[in-house]
mmCIF file of C-alpha atoms in Angstrom:
data_model
loop_
_atom_site.group_PDB
_atom_site.id
_atom_site.type_symbol
_atom_site.label_atom_id
_atom_site.label_comp_id
_atom_site.label_asym_id
_atom_site.label_seq_id
_atom_site.Cartn_x
_atom_site.Cartn_y
_atom_site.Cartn_z
ATOM 1 C CA MET A 1 -30.367 -49.719 40.723
ATOM 2 C CA ASN A 2 -30.238 -50.121 44.500
ATOM 3 C CA VAL A 3 -26.827 -50.102 46.113
ATOM 4 C CA THR A 4 -27.123 -52.114 49.326
ATOM 5 C CA SER A 5 -24.781 -53.854 51.703
ATOM 6 C CA GLY A 6 -24.933 -56.952 49.562
ATOM 7 C CA ASP A 7 -23.679 -55.472 46.312
ATOM 8 C CA MET A 8 -21.355 -52.674 47.464
ATOM 9 C CA GLU A 9 -17.991 -54.352 47.863
ATOM 10 C CA LEU A 10 -15.078 -51.953 47.642
ATOM 11 C CA PRO A 11 -11.405 -52.637 46.964
ATOM 12 C CA ALA A 12 -9.776 -54.052 50.059
ATOM 13 C CA ASP A 13 -6.682 -51.905 49.751
ATOM 14 C CA ASN A 14 -8.668 -48.663 49.998
ATOM 15 C CA PHE A 15 -11.931 -49.222 51.855
ATOM 16 C CA SER A 16 -13.564 -51.674 54.186
ATOM 17 C CA ILE A 17 -16.790 -53.442 53.313
ATOM 18 C CA LEU A 18 -19.710 -51.239 54.277
ATOM 19 C CA HIS A 19 -22.900 -52.541 55.843
ATOM 20 C CA LEU A 20 -25.909 -50.358 55.137
ATOM 21 C CA ASP A 21 -29.302 -50.679 56.730
ATOM 22 C CA SER A 22 -31.206 -49.427 53.700
ATOM 23 C CA PRO A 23 -30.637 -48.836 49.984
ATOM 24 C CA ILE A 24 -28.853 -45.622 49.081
ATOM 25 C CA LEU A 25 -30.892 -45.094 45.936
ATOM 26 C CA SER A 26 -34.589 -45.422 45.514
ATOM 27 C CA ASP A 27 -35.986 -47.770 42.910
ATOM 28 C CA LYS A 28 -36.991 -44.833 40.722
ATOM 29 C CA ALA A 29 -33.690 -42.993 40.985
ATOM 30 C CA ASP A 30 -31.974 -42.005 37.792
ATOM 31 C CA ILE A 31 -28.405 -43.254 38.240
ATOM 32 C CA SER A 32 -27.064 -41.898 34.949
ATOM 33 C CA ASN A 33 -25.446 -39.023 36.816
ATOM 34 C CA VAL A 34 -25.498 -40.201 40.435
ATOM 35 C CA THR A 35 -22.370 -40.364 42.524
ATOM 36 C CA ILE A 36 -22.033 -42.286 45.761
ATOM 37 C CA ILE A 37 -19.367 -40.747 47.958
ATOM 38 C CA GLN A 38 -17.798 -41.436 51.316
ATOM 39 C CA THR A 39 -17.304 -38.366 53.511
ATOM 40 C CA SER A 40 -14.412 -37.811 55.910
ATOM 41 C CA ASN A 41 -16.396 -39.311 58.813
ATOM 42 C CA GLY A 42 -17.242 -42.447 56.828
ATOM 43 C CA THR A 43 -20.804 -41.503 55.945
ATOM 44 C CA ILE A 44 -22.063 -42.855 52.617
ATOM 45 C CA ILE A 45 -24.282 -40.431 50.737
ATOM 46 C CA GLU A 46 -25.808 -40.036 47.296
ATOM 47 C CA ASP A 47 -25.008 -36.907 45.336
ATOM 48 C CA TYR A 48 -24.888 -35.539 41.797
ATOM 49 C CA PHE A 49 -21.309 -35.138 40.663
ATOM 50 C CA PHE A 50 -20.628 -31.786 38.986
ATOM 51 C CA LEU A 51 -17.674 -33.032 36.933
ATOM 52 C CA ASN A 52 -19.917 -35.633 35.341
ATOM 53 C CA THR A 53 -22.629 -33.173 34.344
ATOM 54 C CA VAL A 54 -23.316 -31.615 30.962
ATOM 55 C CA ALA A 55 -22.509 -28.204 32.446
ATOM 56 C CA ALA A 56 -18.991 -29.257 33.466
ATOM 57 C CA ARG A 57 -18.315 -30.847 30.095
ATOM 58 C CA THR A 58 -19.663 -27.827 28.242
ATOM 59 C CA ILE A 59 -17.680 -25.288 30.271
ATOM 60 C CA SER A 60 -14.448 -27.252 29.957
ATOM 61 C CA GLY A 61 -15.131 -27.908 26.269
ATOM 62 C CA ILE A 62 -15.561 -24.205 25.500
ATOM 63 C CA PHE A 63 -12.214 -23.388 27.097
ATOM 64 C CA VAL A 64 -10.504 -26.365 25.448
ATOM 65 C CA TRP A 65 -11.726 -25.677 21.910
ATOM 66 C CA SER A 66 -10.981 -21.958 22.291
ATOM 67 C CA ALA A 67 -7.434 -22.811 23.349
ATOM 68 C CA LEU A 68 -7.105 -25.241 20.447
ATOM 69 C CA PHE A 69 -8.266 -22.625 17.962
ATOM 70 C CA ILE A 70 -5.821 -19.990 19.267
ATOM 71 C CA THR A 71 -2.842 -22.335 19.361
ATOM 72 C CA CYS A 72 -3.527 -24.167 16.101
ATOM 73 C CA HIS A 73 -3.816 -20.839 14.304
ATOM 74 C CA GLN A 74 -0.489 -19.774 15.798
ATOM 75 C CA ILE A 75 1.150 -23.046 14.748
ATOM 76 C CA TYR A 76 -0.268 -22.609 11.242
ATOM 77 C CA THR A 77 1.159 -19.069 11.111
ATOM 78 C CA HIS A 78 4.610 -20.322 12.071
ATOM 79 C CA LEU A 79 4.436 -23.072 9.450
ATOM 80 C CA ARG A 80 3.413 -20.547 6.789
ATOM 81 C CA SER A 81 6.455 -18.439 7.729
ATOM 82 C CA TYR A 82 8.867 -21.294 8.351
ATOM 83 C CA THR A 83 11.961 -19.209 7.589
ATOM 84 C CA VAL A 84 14.208 -20.132 10.549
ATOM 85 C CA PRO A 85 13.713 -23.886 11.015
ATOM 86 C CA ASN A 86 16.366 -24.180 13.732
ATOM 87 C CA GLU A 87 14.286 -21.951 15.997
ATOM 88 C CA GLN A 88 10.740 -22.525 14.811
ATOM 89 C CA ARG A 89 10.845 -26.299 15.122
ATOM 90 C CA TYR A 90 11.333 -25.850 18.876
ATOM 91 C CA ILE A 91 8.695 -23.127 19.092
ATOM 92 C CA ILE A 92 6.073 -25.275 17.374
ATOM 93 C CA ARG A 93 6.867 -28.209 19.630
ATOM 94 C CA ILE A 94 6.432 -25.971 22.663
ATOM 95 C CA LEU A 95 3.134 -24.624 21.342
ATOM 96 C CA PHE A 96 1.806 -28.165 20.971
ATOM 97 C CA ILE A 97 1.716 -28.401 24.766
ATOM 98 C CA VAL A 98 -1.648 -26.599 24.702
ATOM 99 C CA PRO A 99 -3.436 -29.069 22.355
ATOM 100 C CA VAL A 100 -1.861 -32.039 24.137
ATOM 101 C CA TYR A 101 -2.680 -30.828 27.648
ATOM 102 C CA ALA A 102 -6.122 -29.412 26.838
ATOM 103 C CA PHE A 103 -7.531 -32.211 24.682
ATOM 104 C CA ASP A 104 -5.989 -34.921 26.871
ATOM 105 C CA SER A 105 -7.480 -33.416 30.041
ATOM 106 C CA TRP A 106 -10.859 -33.017 28.370
ATOM 107 C CA LEU A 107 -10.895 -36.664 27.296
ATOM 108 C CA SER A 108 -9.927 -37.690 30.824
ATOM 109 C CA LEU A 109 -12.850 -35.650 32.129
ATOM 110 C CA LEU A 110 -15.285 -37.207 29.648
ATOM 111 C CA PHE A 111 -14.235 -40.727 30.680
ATOM 112 C CA ILE A 112 -13.970 -40.015 34.396
ATOM 113 C CA SER A 113 -16.325 -42.870 35.295
ATOM 114 C CA ASN A 114 -14.659 -45.446 33.038
ATOM 115 C CA ASN A 115 -12.457 -47.404 35.407
ATOM 116 C CA GLN A 116 -9.681 -44.846 35.778
ATOM 117 C CA TYR A 117 -9.016 -44.422 32.064
ATOM 118 C CA TYR A 118 -7.720 -40.979 32.977
ATOM 119 C CA VAL A 119 -4.454 -42.593 34.130
ATOM 120 C CA TYR A 120 -3.691 -43.646 30.561
ATOM 121 C CA PHE A 121 -4.601 -40.265 29.088
ATOM 122 C CA ASP A 122 -2.597 -38.387 31.718
ATOM 123 C CA SER A 123 0.475 -40.534 31.040
ATOM 124 C CA ILE A 124 0.598 -39.201 27.481
ATOM 125 C CA ARG A 125 0.251 -35.632 28.751
ATOM 126 C CA ASP A 126 2.984 -36.076 31.330
ATOM 127 C CA CYS A 127 5.428 -37.523 28.804
ATOM 128 C CA TYR A 128 5.023 -34.510 26.544
ATOM 129 C CA GLU A 129 5.879 -32.057 29.319
ATOM 130 C CA ALA A 130 9.382 -33.551 29.511
ATOM 131 C CA PHE A 131 9.737 -33.006 25.767
ATOM 132 C CA VAL A 132 8.707 -29.353 26.180
ATOM 133 C CA ILE A 133 11.357 -28.607 28.821
ATOM 134 C CA TYR A 134 14.070 -29.984 26.563
ATOM 135 C CA ASN A 135 12.819 -28.014 23.560
ATOM 136 C CA PHE A 136 12.708 -24.763 25.491
ATOM 137 C CA LEU A 137 16.338 -25.179 26.550
ATOM 138 C CA SER A 138 17.313 -26.096 22.985
ATOM 139 C CA LEU A 139 15.490 -23.014 21.686
ATOM 140 C CA SER A 140 17.476 -20.839 24.093
ATOM 141 C CA PHE A 141 20.684 -22.419 22.793
ATOM 142 C CA GLU A 142 19.643 -21.578 19.232
ATOM 143 C CA TYR A 143 18.776 -18.003 20.154
ATOM 144 C CA LEU A 144 22.338 -17.530 21.405
ATOM 145 C CA GLY A 145 24.046 -19.274 18.476
ATOM 146 C CA GLY A 146 24.867 -22.665 19.990
ATOM 147 C CA GLU A 147 27.211 -23.954 22.656
ATOM 148 C CA SER A 148 30.340 -22.406 21.211
ATOM 149 C CA ALA A 149 28.848 -18.922 21.053
ATOM 150 C CA ILE A 150 27.502 -19.238 24.606
ATOM 151 C CA MET A 151 30.849 -20.386 25.972
ATOM 152 C CA SER A 152 32.636 -17.495 24.314
ATOM 153 C CA GLU A 153 30.426 -15.160 26.379
ATOM 154 C CA ILE A 154 30.242 -16.829 29.803
ATOM 155 C CA ARG A 155 33.294 -19.069 30.072
ATOM 156 C CA GLY A 156 35.412 -18.295 33.119
ATOM 157 C CA LYS A 157 32.911 -15.906 34.700
ATOM 158 C CA PRO A 158 32.226 -16.646 38.391
ATOM 159 C CA ILE A 159 28.816 -17.990 39.334
ATOM 160 C CA GLN A 160 27.071 -15.485 41.568
ATOM 161 C CA SER A 161 26.086 -17.046 44.880
ATOM 162 C CA SER A 162 22.466 -16.475 45.838
ATOM 163 C CA CYS A 163 20.164 -18.458 48.126
ATOM 164 C CA MET A 164 17.162 -16.886 46.389
ATOM 165 C CA TYR A 165 18.243 -18.195 42.981
ATOM 166 C CA GLY A 166 19.535 -21.544 44.263
ATOM 167 C CA THR A 167 23.199 -20.948 43.409
ATOM 168 C CA CYS A 168 24.538 -20.768 46.968
ATOM 169 C CA CYS A 169 25.955 -24.286 46.635
ATOM 170 C CA LEU A 170 27.959 -23.204 43.576
ATOM 171 C CA VAL A 171 30.017 -20.543 45.361
ATOM 172 C CA GLY A 172 33.599 -20.336 44.118
ATOM 173 C CA MET A 173 32.795 -22.027 40.814
ATOM 174 C CA SER A 174 32.876 -20.504 37.350
ATOM 175 C CA TYR A 175 30.976 -21.212 34.160
ATOM 176 C CA SER A 176 32.489 -23.885 31.947
ATOM 177 C CA ILE A 177 31.419 -26.242 29.218
ATOM 178 C CA GLY A 178 30.529 -28.660 32.002
ATOM 179 C CA PHE A 179 27.838 -26.211 33.075
ATOM 180 C CA LEU A 180 26.158 -26.386 29.668
ATOM 181 C CA ARG A 181 26.493 -30.136 29.663
ATOM 182 C CA PHE A 182 24.805 -30.351 33.066
ATOM 183 C CA CYS A 183 21.900 -28.214 31.856
ATOM 184 C CA LYS A 184 21.360 -30.422 28.819
ATOM 185 C CA GLN A 185 21.762 -33.684 30.736
ATOM 186 C CA ALA A 186 19.380 -32.565 33.489
ATOM 187 C CA THR A 187 16.631 -31.831 30.963
ATOM 188 C CA LEU A 188 17.294 -34.932 28.895
ATOM 189 C CA GLN A 189 17.116 -37.211 31.954
ATOM 190 C CA PHE A 190 13.542 -36.071 32.504
ATOM 191 C CA CYS A 191 12.739 -37.064 28.914
ATOM 192 C CA VAL A 192 13.909 -40.576 29.838
ATOM 193 C CA VAL A 193 12.582 -40.845 33.394
ATOM 194 C CA LYS A 194 9.069 -39.594 32.667
ATOM 195 C CA PRO A 195 8.142 -42.181 29.981
ATOM 196 C CA ILE A 196 9.538 -44.940 32.201
ATOM 197 C CA MET A 197 7.429 -43.712 35.123
ATOM 198 C CA ALA A 198 4.400 -43.535 32.822
ATOM 199 C CA VAL A 199 4.829 -47.160 31.760
ATOM 200 C CA ILE A 200 5.299 -48.261 35.386
ATOM 201 C CA THR A 201 2.168 -46.311 36.354
ATOM 202 C CA ILE A 202 0.101 -48.074 33.689
ATOM 203 C CA ILE A 203 1.412 -51.481 34.793
ATOM 204 C CA LEU A 204 0.703 -50.772 38.467
ATOM 205 C CA GLN A 205 -2.736 -49.452 37.530
ATOM 206 C CA ALA A 206 -3.522 -52.705 35.734
ATOM 207 C CA PHE A 207 -2.676 -54.665 38.901
ATOM 208 C CA GLY A 208 -4.552 -52.287 41.208
ATOM 209 C CA LYS A 209 -1.396 -50.952 42.868
ATOM 210 C CA TYR A 210 -1.677 -47.325 41.772
ATOM 211 C CA HIS A 211 -4.219 -44.793 43.032
ATOM 212 C CA ASP A 212 -3.816 -41.016 42.945
ATOM 213 C CA GLY A 213 -3.320 -39.588 46.424
ATOM 214 C CA ASP A 214 -2.675 -42.998 48.009
ATOM 215 C CA PHE A 215 0.559 -42.542 49.951
ATOM 216 C CA ASN A 216 0.480 -46.071 51.345
ATOM 217 C CA VAL A 217 3.957 -47.641 51.297
ATOM 218 C CA ASN A 218 2.443 -50.744 49.714
ATOM 219 C CA GLY A 219 1.194 -48.752 46.704
ATOM 220 C CA GLY A 220 3.066 -47.256 43.793
ATOM 221 C CA TYR A 221 1.840 -43.654 43.964
ATOM 222 C CA LEU A 222 4.235 -42.643 46.757
ATOM 223 C CA TYR A 223 7.383 -43.895 45.020
ATOM 224 C CA ILE A 224 6.415 -42.659 41.567
ATOM 225 C CA THR A 225 5.652 -39.224 43.019
ATOM 226 C CA ILE A 226 9.048 -39.066 44.757
ATOM 227 C CA VAL A 227 10.979 -40.082 41.630
ATOM 228 C CA TYR A 228 8.942 -37.773 39.416
ATOM 229 C CA ASN A 229 9.337 -34.830 41.791
ATOM 230 C CA ILE A 230 13.112 -35.244 41.948
ATOM 231 C CA SER A 231 13.391 -35.599 38.176
ATOM 232 C CA VAL A 232 11.182 -32.629 37.236
ATOM 233 C CA SER A 233 12.754 -30.430 39.917
ATOM 234 C CA LEU A 234 16.234 -31.209 38.620
ATOM 235 C CA SER A 235 15.125 -30.491 35.070
ATOM 236 C CA LEU A 236 13.530 -27.152 35.921
ATOM 237 C CA TYR A 237 16.448 -26.227 38.176
ATOM 238 C CA ALA A 238 18.844 -26.759 35.264
ATOM 239 C CA LEU A 239 16.589 -24.653 33.066
ATOM 240 C CA PHE A 240 16.606 -21.918 35.685
ATOM 241 C CA LEU A 241 20.418 -22.073 36.067
ATOM 242 C CA PHE A 242 20.839 -21.599 32.343
ATOM 243 C CA PHE A 243 18.393 -18.699 32.353
ATOM 244 C CA PHE A 244 20.232 -17.166 35.323
ATOM 245 C CA ALA A 245 23.596 -17.473 33.541
ATOM 246 C CA THR A 246 22.447 -16.114 30.194
ATOM 247 C CA SER A 247 19.696 -13.660 31.158
ATOM 248 C CA ASP A 248 21.624 -10.692 29.775
ATOM 249 C CA LEU A 249 22.319 -12.482 26.499
ATOM 250 C CA LEU A 250 18.685 -13.601 26.175
ATOM 251 C CA ARG A 251 17.186 -10.196 26.984
ATOM 252 C CA PRO A 252 16.648 -9.254 23.291
ATOM 253 C CA TYR A 253 14.460 -12.365 22.950
ATOM 254 C CA GLU A 254 12.202 -11.428 25.901
ATOM 255 C CA PRO A 255 12.656 -14.744 27.724
ATOM 256 C CA VAL A 256 10.832 -13.912 30.964
ATOM 257 C CA LEU A 257 7.300 -14.470 29.650
ATOM 258 C CA LYS A 258 8.417 -17.610 27.807
ATOM 259 C CA PHE A 259 10.134 -19.028 30.882
ATOM 260 C CA LEU A 260 7.342 -18.195 33.336
ATOM 261 C CA THR A 261 4.594 -19.526 31.068
ATOM 262 C CA ILE A 262 6.285 -22.873 30.465
ATOM 263 C CA LYS A 263 7.345 -23.245 34.087
ATOM 264 C CA SER A 264 3.823 -22.447 35.280
ATOM 265 C CA VAL A 265 2.173 -24.946 32.954
ATOM 266 C CA ILE A 266 4.512 -27.780 33.911
ATOM 267 C CA PHE A 267 5.583 -27.197 37.503
ATOM 268 C CA LEU A 268 2.400 -25.670 38.893
ATOM 269 C CA SER A 269 0.163 -28.273 37.267
ATOM 270 C CA PHE A 270 2.185 -30.995 39.016
ATOM 271 C CA TRP A 271 1.862 -29.409 42.456
ATOM 272 C CA GLN A 272 -1.753 -28.565 41.753
ATOM 273 C CA GLY A 273 -2.483 -32.233 41.138
ATOM 274 C CA MET A 274 -0.598 -33.320 44.242
ATOM 275 C CA VAL A 275 -2.428 -30.817 46.461
ATOM 276 C CA LEU A 276 -5.794 -31.983 45.130
ATOM 277 C CA ALA A 277 -4.839 -35.618 45.769
ATOM 278 C CA ILE A 278 -3.837 -34.781 49.339
ATOM 279 C CA LEU A 279 -7.089 -32.875 49.878
ATOM 280 C CA GLU A 280 -9.074 -35.912 48.772
ATOM 281 C CA LYS A 281 -7.002 -38.133 51.019
ATOM 282 C CA CYS A 282 -7.664 -35.800 53.979
ATOM 283 C CA GLY A 283 -11.394 -35.766 53.271
ATOM 284 C CA VAL A 284 -11.614 -32.143 52.159
ATOM 285 C CA ILE A 285 -12.633 -33.404 48.720
ATOM 286 C CA PRO A 286 -15.190 -36.231 49.026
ATOM 287 C CA ASN A 287 -14.005 -39.661 47.981
ATOM 288 C CA ALA A 288 -16.221 -41.110 45.239
ATOM 289 C CA LEU A 289 -17.104 -44.793 45.374
ATOM 290 C CA PHE A 290 -19.405 -44.867 42.333
ATOM 291 C CA ILE A 291 -19.735 -42.347 39.486
ATOM 292 C CA ALA A 292 -22.680 -42.690 37.098
ATOM 293 C CA GLY A 293 -23.265 -46.181 38.447
ATOM 294 C CA SER A 294 -19.668 -47.298 37.785
ATOM 295 C CA GLN A 295 -17.256 -48.135 40.572
ATOM 296 C CA VAL A 296 -14.148 -45.951 40.602
ATOM 297 C CA GLY A 297 -10.890 -46.082 42.523
ATOM 298 C CA ALA A 298 -9.292 -43.727 44.988
ATOM 299 C CA GLY A 299 -8.029 -40.434 43.591
ATOM 300 C CA THR A 300 -10.579 -40.253 40.793
ATOM 301 C CA VAL A 301 -12.307 -37.122 42.097
ATOM 302 C CA ALA A 302 -9.015 -35.286 42.663
ATOM 303 C CA ALA A 303 -7.826 -36.252 39.178
ATOM 304 C CA GLY A 304 -11.154 -35.098 37.755
ATOM 305 C CA TRP A 305 -10.849 -31.659 39.332
ATOM 306 C CA GLN A 306 -7.244 -31.488 38.142
ATOM 307 C CA ASN A 307 -8.312 -32.172 34.560
ATOM 308 C CA PHE A 308 -11.189 -29.698 34.768
ATOM 309 C CA ILE A 309 -8.863 -26.950 36.040
ATOM 310 C CA ILE A 310 -6.262 -27.722 33.359
ATOM 311 C CA CYS A 311 -8.937 -27.402 30.654
ATOM 312 C CA ILE A 312 -9.587 -23.850 31.842
ATOM 313 C CA GLU A 313 -5.928 -22.991 32.416
ATOM 314 C CA MET A 314 -4.931 -24.023 28.908
ATOM 315 C CA PHE A 315 -7.015 -21.205 27.455
ATOM 316 C CA PHE A 316 -4.964 -18.646 29.376
ATOM 317 C CA ALA A 317 -1.755 -20.544 28.555
ATOM 318 C CA ALA A 318 -2.655 -20.349 24.852
ATOM 319 C CA VAL A 319 -3.088 -16.584 25.111
ATOM 320 C CA ALA A 320 0.209 -16.191 26.999
ATOM 321 C CA LEU A 321 2.110 -18.381 24.530
ATOM 322 C CA ARG A 322 0.677 -16.399 21.623
ATOM 323 C CA TYR A 323 2.398 -13.285 22.965
ATOM 324 C CA ALA A 324 5.502 -15.141 24.162
ATOM 325 C CA PHE A 325 6.264 -16.841 20.823
ATOM 326 C CA THR A 326 5.057 -14.303 18.300
ATOM 327 C CA CYS A 327 5.534 -14.992 14.606
ATOM 328 C CA ASP A 328 6.092 -11.369 13.516
ATOM 329 C CA VAL A 329 9.860 -11.578 13.073
ATOM 330 C CA TYR A 330 9.586 -14.716 10.941
ATOM 331 C CA GLN A 331 6.864 -13.191 8.769
ATOM 332 C CA GLU A 332 9.135 -10.230 8.093
ATOM 333 C CA LYS A 333 11.904 -12.568 6.984
ATOM 334 C CA LYS A 334 9.478 -14.429 4.750
ATOM 335 C CA ASN A 335 8.517 -11.189 2.999
ATOM 336 C CA GLU A 336 12.180 -10.578 2.204
ATOM 337 C CA VAL A 337 12.527 -13.903 0.378
ATOM 338 C CA PRO A 338 10.487 -14.774 -2.747
ATOM 339 C CA GLU A 339 8.218 -17.771 -2.200
ATOM 340 C CA ASN A 340 8.822 -20.461 -4.826
ATOM 341 C CA ILE A 341 7.304 -23.353 -2.878
ATOM 342 C CA PRO A 342 3.557 -24.120 -2.856
ATOM 343 C CA PRO A 343 2.146 -23.056 0.542
ATOM 344 C CA MET A 344 0.659 -26.437 1.499
ATOM 345 C CA HIS A 345 3.857 -28.250 0.545
ATOM 346 C CA SER A 346 5.848 -25.816 2.654
ATOM 347 C CA ILE A 347 3.515 -26.332 5.626
ATOM 348 C CA SER A 348 3.605 -30.131 5.391
ATOM 349 C CA SER A 349 7.393 -30.136 5.093
ATOM 350 C CA GLY A 350 7.755 -27.868 8.115
ATOM 351 C CA LEU A 351 5.357 -29.975 10.170
ATOM 352 C CA LYS A 352 7.156 -33.165 9.184
ATOM 353 C CA GLU A 353 10.466 -31.674 10.305
ATOM 354 C CA THR A 354 8.924 -30.456 13.545
ATOM 355 C CA ILE A 355 7.520 -33.799 14.663
ATOM 356 C CA ASN A 356 10.733 -35.659 13.819
ATOM 357 C CA PRO A 357 12.510 -36.337 17.164
ATOM 358 C CA GLY A 358 15.798 -37.246 15.507
ATOM 359 C CA ASP A 359 17.529 -34.076 16.677
ATOM 360 C CA MET A 360 16.688 -34.879 20.310
ATOM 361 C CA VAL A 361 18.088 -38.397 19.985
ATOM 362 C CA GLN A 362 21.254 -37.037 18.387
ATOM 363 C CA ASP A 363 21.574 -34.413 21.103
ATOM 364 C CA ALA A 364 21.151 -37.043 23.833
ATOM 365 C CA ILE A 365 23.907 -39.179 22.314
ATOM 366 C CA HIS A 366 26.103 -36.104 22.019
ATOM 367 C CA ASN A 367 25.626 -34.915 25.595
ATOM 368 C CA PHE A 368 25.941 -38.310 27.286
ATOM 369 C CA SER A 369 28.878 -39.428 25.146
ATOM 370 C CA PRO A 370 32.307 -39.595 26.849
ATOM 371 C CA ALA A 371 33.685 -37.755 23.810
ATOM 372 C CA TYR A 372 31.727 -34.666 24.861
ATOM 373 C CA GLN A 373 34.767 -33.428 26.782
ATOM 374 C CA GLN A 374 36.663 -33.065 23.529
ATOM 375 C CA TYR A 375 34.352 -30.644 21.758
ATOM 376 C CA THR A 376 31.142 -28.658 21.751
ATOM 377 C CA MET A 377 28.609 -28.613 18.993
ATOM 378 C CA GLN A 378 28.167 -25.410 17.046
ATOM 379 C CA SER A 379 24.665 -24.308 16.164
ATOM 380 C CA THR A 380 23.386 -25.273 12.727
ATOM 381 C CA GLN A 381 23.360 -22.132 10.605
ATOM 382 C CA GLU A 382 21.501 -21.408 7.399
ATOM 383 C CA VAL A 383 23.908 -20.421 4.633
ATOM 384 C CA VAL A 384 22.468 -18.691 1.584
ATOM 385 C CA GLN A 385 24.852 -17.988 -1.271
ATOM 386 C CA PRO A 386 23.956 -14.727 -3.062
ATOM 387 C CA CYS A 387 23.839 -14.457 -6.828
ATOM 388 C CA PRO A 388 26.127 -12.038 -8.651
ATOM 389 C CA ASN A 389 23.244 -9.545 -8.860
ATOM 390 C CA GLY A 390 22.861 -9.604 -5.087
ATOM 391 C CA LYS A 391 19.486 -11.362 -5.045
ATOM 392 C CA VAL A 392 18.676 -14.493 -3.128
ATOM 393 C CA PRO A 393 18.869 -17.562 -5.378
ATOM 394 C CA THR A 394 15.943 -19.875 -5.980
ATOM 395 C CA GLY A 395 15.620 -22.409 -3.153
ATOM 396 C CA GLY A 396 18.400 -20.672 -1.282
ATOM 397 C CA ILE A 397 16.481 -20.708 1.948
ATOM 398 C CA LYS A 398 16.709 -24.492 2.027
ATOM 399 C CA THR A 399 20.472 -24.521 1.527
ATOM 400 C CA ALA A 400 22.052 -25.347 4.843
ATOM 401 C CA ARG A 401 25.147 -26.813 6.352
ATOM 402 C CA LYS A 402 26.241 -27.770 9.806
ATOM 403 C CA SER A 403 29.340 -26.030 11.121
ATOM 404 C CA ASP A 404 32.227 -28.189 12.190
ATOM 405 C CA LYS A 405 32.581 -29.103 15.828
ATOM 406 C CA ILE A 406 35.085 -26.698 17.321
ATOM 407 C CA MET A 407 37.689 -27.498 19.941
ATOM 408 C CA LEU A 408 37.020 -25.274 22.913
ATOM 409 C CA ILE A 409 37.996 -27.060 26.060
ATOM 410 C CA THR A 410 40.416 -29.498 27.592
ATOM 411 C CA SER A 411 39.383 -32.746 29.192
ATOM 412 C CA ASP A 412 39.445 -31.272 32.723
ATOM 413 C CA ASP A 413 37.095 -28.335 32.000
ATOM 414 C CA GLU A 414 34.091 -29.661 33.919
ATOM 415 C CA PHE A 415 31.267 -28.110 35.924
#
């Protein structure tokens, strides 16, 4: 294949038509792995693209499948010792961020030359990160016994003003039920905003109006990036405020590693992608016109490096999450209760409960309902009735009830 001035026509919104005096590729060139790139000074050159080589796919694949093995084994261990569903359902959902991020990024890397298919894969990955932020906050609520138990500890205490921790604008205020409501609403809004932005991205991509790193006011990348940045920052800020308010209460659960790992995976990966897109736009990263003989759009190279880096990072995230969300305490509880349920049935039931998003929908309705000012929702507690001989009854671990909603506040107790 010879790429000459006659057959190289590039999208008008990104490049001008290039007139070349001679073919870029020789007649005998093997184009199966050839990339044609445009340098910062406008020069068109032929090169072999590392991200499209067997070496890049092998390296990223080793890290991805290692991360999948570590995390899937940890998820399996939690499902085998599914003794505290109210906590472990959130833990398993958080752990799934590694398979989702790793496998999604690897697929995006494998299809890097296929007409920006990575945009569709990355949309799935980005939607799940919103789900993870919500589940981490919900897990923290469960650790502390629910909203009522948290309010009994922090209600009325003044919020410490600190520019370092971002609470300087809250000087003179005290913790109230409105504070907890804000934390939940701020994380839940990201769960709504992110899927909407993903759908808009796919639509704009179909009409050629979305390219990574294209900050043109006539394109969609600039506006989607602004909305996304505001939404994710608000969500993580709310998560940080809650951690700041309850750090002493959460200390027995070793929250620092959990918080830093999740925040790093989500927040740093976003800024990492933006920096790479800017570098490509500035010419530091070459802009690819063709990859493996297929024409690609702007931002493809930056997105490819982002996916390659994420594949590697997920291995280290899997290791960190293995230590952050250990299963030891739940295995000890399992040993204290006789197992009367077949193991595979227990695992399938736990997995079915974990992937059911009904609790998130119910929580969203609860937190955005005007009636929220009239009550808070007590954590669901497992109640096991002992037998007269003091032993745990058969099937007792599955006996549960939800505590009544308890009046705690008046209608003017807002954050």
